[in-house]
mmCIF file of C-alpha atoms and ligand atoms in Angstrom:
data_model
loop_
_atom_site.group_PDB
_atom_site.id
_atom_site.type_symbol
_atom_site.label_atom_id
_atom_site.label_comp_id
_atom_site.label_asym_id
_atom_site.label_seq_id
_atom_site.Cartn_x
_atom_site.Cartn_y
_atom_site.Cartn_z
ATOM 1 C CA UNK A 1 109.524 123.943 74.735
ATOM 2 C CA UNK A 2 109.054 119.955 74.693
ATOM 3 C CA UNK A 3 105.981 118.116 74.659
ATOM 4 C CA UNK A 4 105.174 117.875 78.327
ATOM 5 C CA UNK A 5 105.663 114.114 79.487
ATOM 6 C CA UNK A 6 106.746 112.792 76.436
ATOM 7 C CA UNK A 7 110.817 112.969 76.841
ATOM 8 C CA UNK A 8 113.114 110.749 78.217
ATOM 9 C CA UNK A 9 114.396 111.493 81.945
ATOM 10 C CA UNK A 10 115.892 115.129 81.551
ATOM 11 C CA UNK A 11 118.881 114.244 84.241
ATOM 12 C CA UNK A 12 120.100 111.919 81.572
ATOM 13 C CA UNK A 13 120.781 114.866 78.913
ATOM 14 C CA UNK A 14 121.874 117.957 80.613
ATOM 15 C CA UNK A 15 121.604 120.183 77.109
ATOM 16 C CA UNK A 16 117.653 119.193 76.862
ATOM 17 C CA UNK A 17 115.299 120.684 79.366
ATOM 18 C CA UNK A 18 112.425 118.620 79.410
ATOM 19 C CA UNK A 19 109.118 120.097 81.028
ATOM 20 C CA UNK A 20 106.419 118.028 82.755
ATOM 21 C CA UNK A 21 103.238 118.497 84.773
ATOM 22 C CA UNK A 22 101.617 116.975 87.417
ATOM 23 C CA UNK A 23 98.884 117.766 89.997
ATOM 24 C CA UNK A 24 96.603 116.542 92.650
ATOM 25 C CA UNK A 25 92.599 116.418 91.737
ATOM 26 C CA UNK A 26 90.480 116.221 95.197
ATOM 27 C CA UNK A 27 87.395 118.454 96.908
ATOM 28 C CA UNK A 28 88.438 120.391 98.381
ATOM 29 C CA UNK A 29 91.977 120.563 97.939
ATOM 30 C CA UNK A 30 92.770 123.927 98.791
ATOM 31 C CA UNK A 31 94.410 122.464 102.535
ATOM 32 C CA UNK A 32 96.914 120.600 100.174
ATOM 33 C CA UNK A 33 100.588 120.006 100.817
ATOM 34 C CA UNK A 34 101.593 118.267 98.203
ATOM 35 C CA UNK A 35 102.213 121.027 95.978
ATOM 36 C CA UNK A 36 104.655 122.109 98.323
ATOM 37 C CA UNK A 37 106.398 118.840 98.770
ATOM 38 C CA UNK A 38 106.713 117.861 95.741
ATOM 39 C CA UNK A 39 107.542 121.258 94.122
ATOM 40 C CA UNK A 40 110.672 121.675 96.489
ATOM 41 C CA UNK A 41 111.688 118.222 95.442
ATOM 42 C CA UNK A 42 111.599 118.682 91.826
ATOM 43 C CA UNK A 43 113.507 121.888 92.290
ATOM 44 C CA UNK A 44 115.684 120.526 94.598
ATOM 45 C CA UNK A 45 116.894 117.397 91.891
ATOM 46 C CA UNK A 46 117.068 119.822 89.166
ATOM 47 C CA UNK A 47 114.136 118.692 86.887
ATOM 48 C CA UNK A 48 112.070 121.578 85.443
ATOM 49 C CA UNK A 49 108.398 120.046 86.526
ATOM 50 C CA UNK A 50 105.695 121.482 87.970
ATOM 51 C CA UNK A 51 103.005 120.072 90.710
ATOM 52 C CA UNK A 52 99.315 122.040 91.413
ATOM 53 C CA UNK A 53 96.198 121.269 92.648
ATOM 54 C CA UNK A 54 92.660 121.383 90.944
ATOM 55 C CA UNK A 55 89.584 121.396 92.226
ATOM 56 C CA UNK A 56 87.590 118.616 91.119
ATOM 57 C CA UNK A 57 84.147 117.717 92.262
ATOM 58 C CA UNK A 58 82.952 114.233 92.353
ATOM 59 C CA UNK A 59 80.686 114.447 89.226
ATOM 60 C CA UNK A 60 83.978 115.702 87.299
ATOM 61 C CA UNK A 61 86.281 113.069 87.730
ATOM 62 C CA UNK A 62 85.863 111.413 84.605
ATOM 63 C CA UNK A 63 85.953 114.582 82.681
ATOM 64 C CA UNK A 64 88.815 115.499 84.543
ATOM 65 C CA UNK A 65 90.822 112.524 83.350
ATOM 66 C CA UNK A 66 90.232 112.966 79.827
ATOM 67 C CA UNK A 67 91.123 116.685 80.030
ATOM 68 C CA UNK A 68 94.848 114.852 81.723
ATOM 69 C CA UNK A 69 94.769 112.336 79.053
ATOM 70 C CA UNK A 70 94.714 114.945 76.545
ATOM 71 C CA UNK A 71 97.770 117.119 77.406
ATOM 72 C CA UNK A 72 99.875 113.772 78.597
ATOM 73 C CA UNK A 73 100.064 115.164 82.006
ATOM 74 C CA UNK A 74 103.323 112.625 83.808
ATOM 75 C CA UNK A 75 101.150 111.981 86.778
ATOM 76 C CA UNK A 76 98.976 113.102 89.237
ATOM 77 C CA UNK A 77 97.938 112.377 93.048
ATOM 78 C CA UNK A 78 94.271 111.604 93.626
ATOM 79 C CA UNK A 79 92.659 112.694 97.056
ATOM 80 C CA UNK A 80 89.051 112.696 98.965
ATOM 81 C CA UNK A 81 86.819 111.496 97.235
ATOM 82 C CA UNK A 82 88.351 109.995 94.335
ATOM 83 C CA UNK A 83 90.363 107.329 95.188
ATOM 84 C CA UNK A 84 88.252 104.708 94.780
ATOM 85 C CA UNK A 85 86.411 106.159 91.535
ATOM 86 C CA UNK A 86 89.147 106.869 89.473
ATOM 87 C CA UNK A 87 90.135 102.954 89.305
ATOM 88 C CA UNK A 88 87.626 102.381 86.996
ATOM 89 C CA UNK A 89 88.750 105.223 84.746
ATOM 90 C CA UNK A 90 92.721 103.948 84.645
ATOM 91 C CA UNK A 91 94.457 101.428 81.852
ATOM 92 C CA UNK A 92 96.221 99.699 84.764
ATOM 93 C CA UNK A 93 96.634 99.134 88.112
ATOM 94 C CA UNK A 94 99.596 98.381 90.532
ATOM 95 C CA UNK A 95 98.758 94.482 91.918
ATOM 96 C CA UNK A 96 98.240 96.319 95.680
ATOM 97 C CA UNK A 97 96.214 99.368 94.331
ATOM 98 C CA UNK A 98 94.172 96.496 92.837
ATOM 99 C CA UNK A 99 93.992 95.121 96.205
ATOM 100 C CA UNK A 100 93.090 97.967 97.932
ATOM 101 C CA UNK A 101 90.577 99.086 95.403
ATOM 102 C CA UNK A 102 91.838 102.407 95.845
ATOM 103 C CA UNK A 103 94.371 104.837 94.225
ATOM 104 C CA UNK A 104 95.934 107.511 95.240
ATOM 105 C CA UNK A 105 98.682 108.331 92.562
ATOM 106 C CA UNK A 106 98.963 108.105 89.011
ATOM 107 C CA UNK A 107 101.093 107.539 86.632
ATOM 108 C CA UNK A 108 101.587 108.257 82.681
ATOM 109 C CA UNK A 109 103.879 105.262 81.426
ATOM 110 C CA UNK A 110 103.939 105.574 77.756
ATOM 111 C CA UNK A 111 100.408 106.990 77.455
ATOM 112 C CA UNK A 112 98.976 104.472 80.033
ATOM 113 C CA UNK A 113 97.087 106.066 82.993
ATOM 114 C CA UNK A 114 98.637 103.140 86.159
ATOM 115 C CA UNK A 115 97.101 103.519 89.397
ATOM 116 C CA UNK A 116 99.548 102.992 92.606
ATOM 117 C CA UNK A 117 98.675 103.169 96.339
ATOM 118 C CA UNK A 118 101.108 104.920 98.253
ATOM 119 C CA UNK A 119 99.413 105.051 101.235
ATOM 120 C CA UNK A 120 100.171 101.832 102.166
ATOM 121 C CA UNK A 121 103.757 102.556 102.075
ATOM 122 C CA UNK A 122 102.694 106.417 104.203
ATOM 123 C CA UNK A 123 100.825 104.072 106.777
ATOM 124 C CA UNK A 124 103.527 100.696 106.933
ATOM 125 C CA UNK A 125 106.503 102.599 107.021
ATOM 126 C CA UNK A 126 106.224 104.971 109.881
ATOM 127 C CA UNK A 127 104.592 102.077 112.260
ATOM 128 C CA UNK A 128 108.059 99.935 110.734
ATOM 129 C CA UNK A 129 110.112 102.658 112.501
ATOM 130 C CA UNK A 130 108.779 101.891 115.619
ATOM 131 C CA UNK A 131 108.143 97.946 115.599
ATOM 132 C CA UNK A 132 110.508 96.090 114.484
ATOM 133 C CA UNK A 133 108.428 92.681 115.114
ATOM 134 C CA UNK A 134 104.963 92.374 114.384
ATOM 135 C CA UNK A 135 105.196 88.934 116.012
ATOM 136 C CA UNK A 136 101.478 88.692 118.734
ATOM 137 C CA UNK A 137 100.880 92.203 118.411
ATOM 138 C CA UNK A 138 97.023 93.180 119.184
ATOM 139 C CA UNK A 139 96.154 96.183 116.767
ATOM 140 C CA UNK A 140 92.941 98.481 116.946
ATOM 141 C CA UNK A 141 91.694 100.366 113.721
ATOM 142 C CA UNK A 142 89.100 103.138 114.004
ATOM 143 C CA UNK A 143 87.180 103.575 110.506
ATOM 144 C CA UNK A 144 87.340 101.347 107.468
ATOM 145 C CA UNK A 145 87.448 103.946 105.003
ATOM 146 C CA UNK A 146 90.176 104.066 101.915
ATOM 147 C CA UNK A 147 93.206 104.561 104.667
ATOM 148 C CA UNK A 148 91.703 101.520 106.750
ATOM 149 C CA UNK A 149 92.097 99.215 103.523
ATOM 150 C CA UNK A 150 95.977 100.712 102.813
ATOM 151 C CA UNK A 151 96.411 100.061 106.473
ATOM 152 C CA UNK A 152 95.219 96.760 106.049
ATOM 153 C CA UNK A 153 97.437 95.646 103.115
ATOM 154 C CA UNK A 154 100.451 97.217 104.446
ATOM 155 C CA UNK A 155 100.034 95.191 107.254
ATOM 156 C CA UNK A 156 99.313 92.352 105.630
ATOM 157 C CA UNK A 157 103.298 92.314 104.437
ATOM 158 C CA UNK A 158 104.133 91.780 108.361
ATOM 159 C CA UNK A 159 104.233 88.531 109.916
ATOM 160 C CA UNK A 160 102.717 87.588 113.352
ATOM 161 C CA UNK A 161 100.040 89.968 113.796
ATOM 162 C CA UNK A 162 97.917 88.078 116.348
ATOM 163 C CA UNK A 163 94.629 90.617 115.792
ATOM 164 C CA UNK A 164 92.840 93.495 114.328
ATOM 165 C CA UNK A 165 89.678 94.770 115.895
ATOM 166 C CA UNK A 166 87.928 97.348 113.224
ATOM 167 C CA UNK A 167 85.402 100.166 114.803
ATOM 168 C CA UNK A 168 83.115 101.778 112.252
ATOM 169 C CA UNK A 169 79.775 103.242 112.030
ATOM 170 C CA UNK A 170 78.818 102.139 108.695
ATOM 171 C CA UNK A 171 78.135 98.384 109.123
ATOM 172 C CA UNK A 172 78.295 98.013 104.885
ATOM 173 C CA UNK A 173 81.902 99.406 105.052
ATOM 174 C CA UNK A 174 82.930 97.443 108.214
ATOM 175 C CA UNK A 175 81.993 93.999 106.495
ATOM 176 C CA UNK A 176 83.481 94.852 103.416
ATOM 177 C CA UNK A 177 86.941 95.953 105.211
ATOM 178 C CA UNK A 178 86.887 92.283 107.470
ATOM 179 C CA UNK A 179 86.255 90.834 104.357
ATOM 180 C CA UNK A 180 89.335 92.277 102.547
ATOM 181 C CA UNK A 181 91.604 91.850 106.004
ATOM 182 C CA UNK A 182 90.801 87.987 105.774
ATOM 183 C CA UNK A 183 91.661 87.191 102.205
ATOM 184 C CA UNK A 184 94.970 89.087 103.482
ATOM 185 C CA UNK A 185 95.091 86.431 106.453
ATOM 186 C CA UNK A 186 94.489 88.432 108.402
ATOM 187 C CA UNK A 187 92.929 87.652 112.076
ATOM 188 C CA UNK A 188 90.251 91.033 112.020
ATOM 189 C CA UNK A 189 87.689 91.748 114.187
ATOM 190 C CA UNK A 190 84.421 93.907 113.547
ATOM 191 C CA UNK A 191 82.781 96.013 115.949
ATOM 192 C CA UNK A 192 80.367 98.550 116.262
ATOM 193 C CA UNK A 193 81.928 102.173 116.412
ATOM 194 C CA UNK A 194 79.268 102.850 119.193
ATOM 195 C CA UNK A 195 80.184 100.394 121.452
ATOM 196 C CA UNK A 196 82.682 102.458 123.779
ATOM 197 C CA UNK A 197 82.883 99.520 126.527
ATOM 198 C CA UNK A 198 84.364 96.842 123.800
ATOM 199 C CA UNK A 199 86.028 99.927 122.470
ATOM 200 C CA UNK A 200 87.932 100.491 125.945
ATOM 201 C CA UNK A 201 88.570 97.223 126.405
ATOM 202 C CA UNK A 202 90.315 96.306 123.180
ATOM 203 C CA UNK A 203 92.286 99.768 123.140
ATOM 204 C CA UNK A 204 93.746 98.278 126.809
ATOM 205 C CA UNK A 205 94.542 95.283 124.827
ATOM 206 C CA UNK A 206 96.279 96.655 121.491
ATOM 207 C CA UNK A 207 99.639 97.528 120.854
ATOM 208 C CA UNK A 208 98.930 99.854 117.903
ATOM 209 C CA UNK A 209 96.070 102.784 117.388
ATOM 210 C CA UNK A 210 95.293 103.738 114.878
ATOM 211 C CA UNK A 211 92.776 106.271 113.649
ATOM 212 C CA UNK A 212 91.985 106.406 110.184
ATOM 213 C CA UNK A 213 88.721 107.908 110.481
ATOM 214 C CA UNK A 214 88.313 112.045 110.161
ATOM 215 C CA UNK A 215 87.709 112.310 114.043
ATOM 216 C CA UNK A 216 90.019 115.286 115.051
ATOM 217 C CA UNK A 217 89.875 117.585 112.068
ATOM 218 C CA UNK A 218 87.665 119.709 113.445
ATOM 219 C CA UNK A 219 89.187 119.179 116.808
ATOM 220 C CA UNK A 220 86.459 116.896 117.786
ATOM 221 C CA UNK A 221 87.454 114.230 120.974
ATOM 222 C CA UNK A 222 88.483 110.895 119.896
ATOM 223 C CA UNK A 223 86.278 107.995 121.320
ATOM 224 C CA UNK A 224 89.385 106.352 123.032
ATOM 225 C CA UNK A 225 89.882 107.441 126.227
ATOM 226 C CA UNK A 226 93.404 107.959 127.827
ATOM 227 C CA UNK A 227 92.977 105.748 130.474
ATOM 228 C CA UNK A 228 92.438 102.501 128.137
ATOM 229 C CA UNK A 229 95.444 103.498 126.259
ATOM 230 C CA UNK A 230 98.693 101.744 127.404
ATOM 231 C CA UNK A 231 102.014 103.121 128.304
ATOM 232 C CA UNK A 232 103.840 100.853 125.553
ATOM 233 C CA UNK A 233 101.177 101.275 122.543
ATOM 234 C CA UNK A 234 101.971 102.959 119.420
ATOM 235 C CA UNK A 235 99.331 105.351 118.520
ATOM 236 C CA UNK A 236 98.886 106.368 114.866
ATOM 237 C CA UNK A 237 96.280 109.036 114.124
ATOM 238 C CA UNK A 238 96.626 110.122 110.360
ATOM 239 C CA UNK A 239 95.192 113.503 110.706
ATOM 240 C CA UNK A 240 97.421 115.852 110.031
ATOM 241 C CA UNK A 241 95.390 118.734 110.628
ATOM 242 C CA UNK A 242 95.851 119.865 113.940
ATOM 243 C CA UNK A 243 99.237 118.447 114.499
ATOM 244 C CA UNK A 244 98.326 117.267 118.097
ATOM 245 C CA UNK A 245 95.207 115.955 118.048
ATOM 246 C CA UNK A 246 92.994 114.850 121.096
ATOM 247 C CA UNK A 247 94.363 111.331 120.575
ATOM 248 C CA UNK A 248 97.769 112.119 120.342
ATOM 249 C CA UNK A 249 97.430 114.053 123.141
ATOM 250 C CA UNK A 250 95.910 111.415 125.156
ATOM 251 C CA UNK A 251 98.804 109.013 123.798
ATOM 252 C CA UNK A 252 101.886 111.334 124.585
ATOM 253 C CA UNK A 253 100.129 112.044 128.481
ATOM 254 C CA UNK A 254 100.248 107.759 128.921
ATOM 255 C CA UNK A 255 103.563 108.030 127.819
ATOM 256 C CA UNK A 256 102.801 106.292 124.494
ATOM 257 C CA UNK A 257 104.843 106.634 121.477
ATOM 258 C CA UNK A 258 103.077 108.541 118.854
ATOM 259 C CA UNK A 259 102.891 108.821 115.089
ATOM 260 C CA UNK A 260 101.984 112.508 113.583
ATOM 261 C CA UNK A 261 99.228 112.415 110.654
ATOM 262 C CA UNK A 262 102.216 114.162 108.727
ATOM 263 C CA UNK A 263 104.694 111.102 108.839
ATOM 264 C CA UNK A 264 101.962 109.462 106.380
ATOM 265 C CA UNK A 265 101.649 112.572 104.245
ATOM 266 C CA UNK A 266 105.621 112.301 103.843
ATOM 267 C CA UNK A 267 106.104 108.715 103.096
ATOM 268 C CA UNK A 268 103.343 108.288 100.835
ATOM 269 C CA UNK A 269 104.724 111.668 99.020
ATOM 270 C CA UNK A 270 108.328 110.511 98.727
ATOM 271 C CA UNK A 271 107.091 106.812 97.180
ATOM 272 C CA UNK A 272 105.145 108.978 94.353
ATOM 273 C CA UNK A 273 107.981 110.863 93.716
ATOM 274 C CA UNK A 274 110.089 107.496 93.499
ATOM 275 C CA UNK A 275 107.244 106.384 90.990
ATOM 276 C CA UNK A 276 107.280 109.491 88.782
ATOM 277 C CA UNK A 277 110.727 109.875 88.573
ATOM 278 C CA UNK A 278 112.796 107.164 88.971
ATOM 279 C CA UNK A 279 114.557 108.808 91.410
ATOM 280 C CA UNK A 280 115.342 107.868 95.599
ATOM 281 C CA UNK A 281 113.278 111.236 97.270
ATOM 282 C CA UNK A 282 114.864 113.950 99.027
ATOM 283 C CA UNK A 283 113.184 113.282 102.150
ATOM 284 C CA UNK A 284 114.785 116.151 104.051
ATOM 285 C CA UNK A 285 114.083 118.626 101.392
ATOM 286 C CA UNK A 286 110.536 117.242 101.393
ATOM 287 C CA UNK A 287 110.090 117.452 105.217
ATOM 288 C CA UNK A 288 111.893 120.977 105.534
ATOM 289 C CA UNK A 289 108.658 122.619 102.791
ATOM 290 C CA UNK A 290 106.389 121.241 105.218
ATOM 291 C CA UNK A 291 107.730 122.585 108.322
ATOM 292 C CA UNK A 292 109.951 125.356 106.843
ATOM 293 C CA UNK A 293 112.539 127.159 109.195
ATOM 294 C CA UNK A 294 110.779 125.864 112.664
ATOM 295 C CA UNK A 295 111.824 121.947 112.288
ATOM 296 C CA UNK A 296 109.785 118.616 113.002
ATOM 297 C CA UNK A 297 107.114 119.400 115.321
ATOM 298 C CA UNK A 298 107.528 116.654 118.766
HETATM 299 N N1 LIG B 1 98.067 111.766 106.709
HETATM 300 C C1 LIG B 1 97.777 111.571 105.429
HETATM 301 O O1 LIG B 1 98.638 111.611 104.540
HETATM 302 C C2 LIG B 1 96.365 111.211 105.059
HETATM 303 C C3 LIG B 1 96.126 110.511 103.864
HETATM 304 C C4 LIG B 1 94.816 110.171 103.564
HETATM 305 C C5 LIG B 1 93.778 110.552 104.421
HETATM 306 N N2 LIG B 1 94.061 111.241 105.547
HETATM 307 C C6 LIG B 1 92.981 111.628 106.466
HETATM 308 O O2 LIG B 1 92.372 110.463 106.933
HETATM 309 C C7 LIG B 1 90.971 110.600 107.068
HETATM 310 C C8 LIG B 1 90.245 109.456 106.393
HETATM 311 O O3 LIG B 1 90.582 109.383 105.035
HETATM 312 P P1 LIG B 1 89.994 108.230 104.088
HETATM 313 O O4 LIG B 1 90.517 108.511 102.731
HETATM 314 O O5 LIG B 1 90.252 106.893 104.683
HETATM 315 O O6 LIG B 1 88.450 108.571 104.152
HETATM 316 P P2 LIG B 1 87.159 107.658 103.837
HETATM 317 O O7 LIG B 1 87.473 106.599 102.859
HETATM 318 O O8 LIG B 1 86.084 108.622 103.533
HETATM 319 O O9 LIG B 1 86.847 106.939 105.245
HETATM 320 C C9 LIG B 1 86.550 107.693 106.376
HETATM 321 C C10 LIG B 1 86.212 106.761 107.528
HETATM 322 O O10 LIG B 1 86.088 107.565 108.686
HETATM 323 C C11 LIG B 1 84.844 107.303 109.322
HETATM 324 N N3 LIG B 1 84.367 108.536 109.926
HETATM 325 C C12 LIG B 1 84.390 109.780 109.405
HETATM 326 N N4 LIG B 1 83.897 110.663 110.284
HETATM 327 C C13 LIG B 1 83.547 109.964 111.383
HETATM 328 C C14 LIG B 1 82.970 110.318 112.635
HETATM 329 N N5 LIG B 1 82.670 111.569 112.944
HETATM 330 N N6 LIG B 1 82.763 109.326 113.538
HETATM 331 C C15 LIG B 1 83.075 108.064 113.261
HETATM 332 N N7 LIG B 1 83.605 107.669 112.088
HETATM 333 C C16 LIG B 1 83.851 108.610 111.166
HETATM 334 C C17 LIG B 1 83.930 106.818 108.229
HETATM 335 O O11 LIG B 1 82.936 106.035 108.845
HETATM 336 P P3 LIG B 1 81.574 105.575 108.099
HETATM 337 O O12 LIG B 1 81.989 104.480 107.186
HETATM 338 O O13 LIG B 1 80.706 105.137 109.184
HETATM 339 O O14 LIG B 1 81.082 106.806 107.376
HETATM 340 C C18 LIG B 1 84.902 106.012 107.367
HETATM 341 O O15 LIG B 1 85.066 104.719 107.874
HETATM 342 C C19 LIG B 1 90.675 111.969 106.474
HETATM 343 O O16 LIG B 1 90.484 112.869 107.538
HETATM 344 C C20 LIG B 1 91.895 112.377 105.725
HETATM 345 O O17 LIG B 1 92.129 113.764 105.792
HETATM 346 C C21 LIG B 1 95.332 111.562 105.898
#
């Protein structure tokens, strides 16, 4: 067998099958579906690679990467609640990873661990399916977490965004998110998660919602409330787990249009892929491991 991650693309030399490994590091990770994305994608573009998930625990991270330094693993995806830790342990960084300060996938260029952020690209595209201008548009984020910042540079490609109001509990993390959404130029607004009258009254006001906080995972209610949540928003809520969650279904009874948590899981899945292999994704193939024989959930 070849050195895992050390040959040259196998689809250019169709008598030399070249094996390589990659994985996803998080805690817990056992709820992943990237394995099965990105498994049915290799398969499906004939490269003979493999994708799993470890369990890594905070204090392991850094023994983690040496243990994938050591057996030239190709790449690997990096998940809660690594993403901003393991920047410090890469050799380089994409300029919007940088950014962001987070990562969530990694690549092995010539024995160089580089850090990318496809998130931005899993929150930015869906939202670009369903605006195409970005010209006065009043957005509202909930949390300003690791997704909050990827939400913030993505955004921060568009022109014309007239405002972003930030909710979060943690006034530390709040700052430090305004902070990063105004070197962007970008017009953001902090406020105090607790503050459900404000909250109300910018969610009547915003033309995108989106949740990037953990609210709804364990089916908890979201703080907005379906009657401050206009007929001609976009709502975004990036948990994927439930499908519907008590924001979406607040959204789809205004008659909102809505964006599953899953739409970010796929885009920032098929951009990795791109990274790793050079090669455009095969998006259906992708989608059709997540939702198998039963189609896109509406
Ligand atoms: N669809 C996808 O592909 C995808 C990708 C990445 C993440 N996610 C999901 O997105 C969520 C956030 O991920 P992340 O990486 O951004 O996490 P993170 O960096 O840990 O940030 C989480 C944010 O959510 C807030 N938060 C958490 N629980 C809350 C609660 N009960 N009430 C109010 N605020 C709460 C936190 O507020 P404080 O600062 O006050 O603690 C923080 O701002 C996770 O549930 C994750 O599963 C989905």
């Amino acid at each position: 067998m070849s050195g895992i991650g050390t040959n040259p693309s196998p689809s250019k030399g169709a008598d030399v099958i070249t094996s390589k490994a990659f994985c996803i590091i998080g805690n817990p990770i056992e709820q992943s579906l990237s394995p099965l994305m990105q498994n049915a994608a290799f398969k499906h573009v004939n490269l003979n690679y493999s994708y799993i998930a470890f369990k890594v625990p905070a204090d392991e991270l850094q023994g983690a990467v040496e243990s994938m330094r050591k057996i030239s693993i190709a790449g690997f995806n990096v998940t809660i609640p690594h993403k901003v830790e393991i920047v410090k342990l890469l050799d380089k960084l994409s300029n919007e990873a940088m950014i962001a300060g987070s990562v969530n996938t990694v690549s092995n260029e010539n024995g160089l661990l580089v850090g990318y952020n496809t998130d931005i690209d899993g929150i930015l595209e869906p939202i670009e399916k369903r605006i195409s201008s970005f010209e006065g548009l009043n957005v509202l984020i909930l949390g300003a977490g690791g997704s909050c910042r990827a939400a913030l540079v993505g955004l921060a490609r568009k022109k014309g965004i007239n405002s972003i109001s930030i909710f979060n509990r943690d006034q530390t993390k709040l700052n430090n998110v305004i902070t990063l959404g105004r070197e962007l130029k970008l017009n953001c607004i902090p406020f105090r998660f607790e503050d459900t009258a404000k909250l109300s009254q910018v969610s009547k006001n915003s033309g995108l919602i989106l949740n990037t906080t953990s609210i709804g995972l364990q089916g908890e209610k979201s703080p907005i409330e379906l009657d401050f949540i206009r007929k001609d928003a976009i709502v975004f809520d990036i948990v994927y787990k439930p499908i519907n969650t008590d924001l979406l279904e607040k959204a789809k009874k205004t008659g909102a249009k809505i964006i599953f948590g899953y739409e970010m899981l796929l885009s920032q899945g098929y951009k990795a892929f791109e990274i790793w292999t050079g090669m455009k994704a095969p998006r259906e193939v992708m989608k059709q491991a997540l939702f198998g024989i039963f189609g896109e959930p509406k």
